[in-house]
Amino acid sequence: MNDDTTLITRWNRLSRVHRRIEARMERRLQQHVGLGVSEFYALRTLREGARDTGLLYLNDLADGIGLSHSATSRLVTRLRDRGLITTRVPDHDRRSVEIELTTLAHDVLGSGSPLLREAVEEAVRDLDADGTDEDLLRYLSGHRDHEVRCVPNGR
């Protein structure tokens, strides 16, 4: 197998692993906290991005979760309707939207984070049984002895 084929094969494996883990996370979150993965990621991003001021702007959230601005706006509306965030237009910049987590959102994050960890741990155990690439398995398991191997551009 040449380097290009190996790279594409490994990328395909990684993509399948990612989809499996996300599907498992989605089921857990829906079942236990009634949120999807993107909604939960948004809450996590808001919590992490707003540590200093307690607020995060809509544009920052869109960049942090990798969604378009229109998709992020719809997501924010869903989170606000569920009482997980509050939004307001700041006096100093009427084009921006400030977003703040509610107490309920902090509670959801507290109960949802262990669910995600369990889902990922189970998926990694399943990968081990499937004979998935050893380097990927070590990386996902958090072992420090994994190496990142790069192929130089000129080969």
CSV table of N, CA and C in Angstrom, one decimal, residues 25 28-29 32-33 111-120:
chain,number,residue,atom,x,y,z
A,25,MET,N,-22.6,9.1,21.9
A,25,MET,CA,-22.7,10.3,22.8
A,25,MET,C,-24.1,10.9,22.6
A,28,ARG,N,-26.7,8.8,24.5
A,28,ARG,CA,-26.6,9.0,25.9
A,28,ARG,C,-27.2,10.4,26.3
A,29,LEU,N,-26.8,11.4,25.6
A,29,LEU,CA,-27.2,12.8,26.0
A,29,LEU,C,-28.8,12.9,25.8
A,32,HIS,N,-30.5,10.9,28.7
A,32,HIS,CA,-30.4,11.4,30.1
A,32,HIS,C,-30.6,12.9,30.3
A,33,VAL,N,-30.3,13.7,29.3
A,33,VAL,CA,-30.4,15.1,29.6
A,33,VAL,C,-31.3,15.8,28.5
A,111,SER,N,-24.1,17.0,34.9
A,111,SER,CA,-24.6,15.6,34.7
A,111,SER,C,-24.3,15.0,33.3
A,112,GLY,N,-24.1,15.8,32.3
A,112,GLY,CA,-23.8,15.3,31.0
A,112,GLY,C,-22.4,15.0,30.8
A,113,SER,N,-21.5,15.7,31.4
A,113,SER,CA,-20.0,15.4,31.1
A,113,SER,C,-19.6,13.9,31.5
A,114,PRO,N,-20.1,13.4,32.6
A,114,PRO,CA,-19.7,12.0,32.9
A,114,PRO,C,-20.4,11.0,31.8
A,115,LEU,N,-21.5,11.4,31.3
A,115,LEU,CA,-22.1,10.6,30.3
A,115,LEU,C,-21.3,10.5,29.0
A,116,LEU,N,-20.7,11.6,28.7
A,116,LEU,CA,-19.9,11.7,27.5
A,116,LEU,C,-18.6,10.8,27.7
A,117,ARG,N,-18.0,11.0,28.9
A,117,ARG,CA,-16.8,10.2,29.2
A,117,ARG,C,-17.1,8.7,29.1
A,118,GLU,N,-18.3,8.3,29.7
A,118,GLU,CA,-18.6,6.8,29.6
A,118,GLU,C,-18.8,6.4,28.2
A,119,ALA,N,-19.5,7.2,27.4
A,119,ALA,CA,-19.7,6.8,26.0
A,119,ALA,C,-18.4,6.7,25.2
A,120,VAL,N,-17.5,7.6,25.4
A,120,VAL,CA,-16.2,7.5,24.8
A,120,VAL,C,-15.4,6.3,25.3
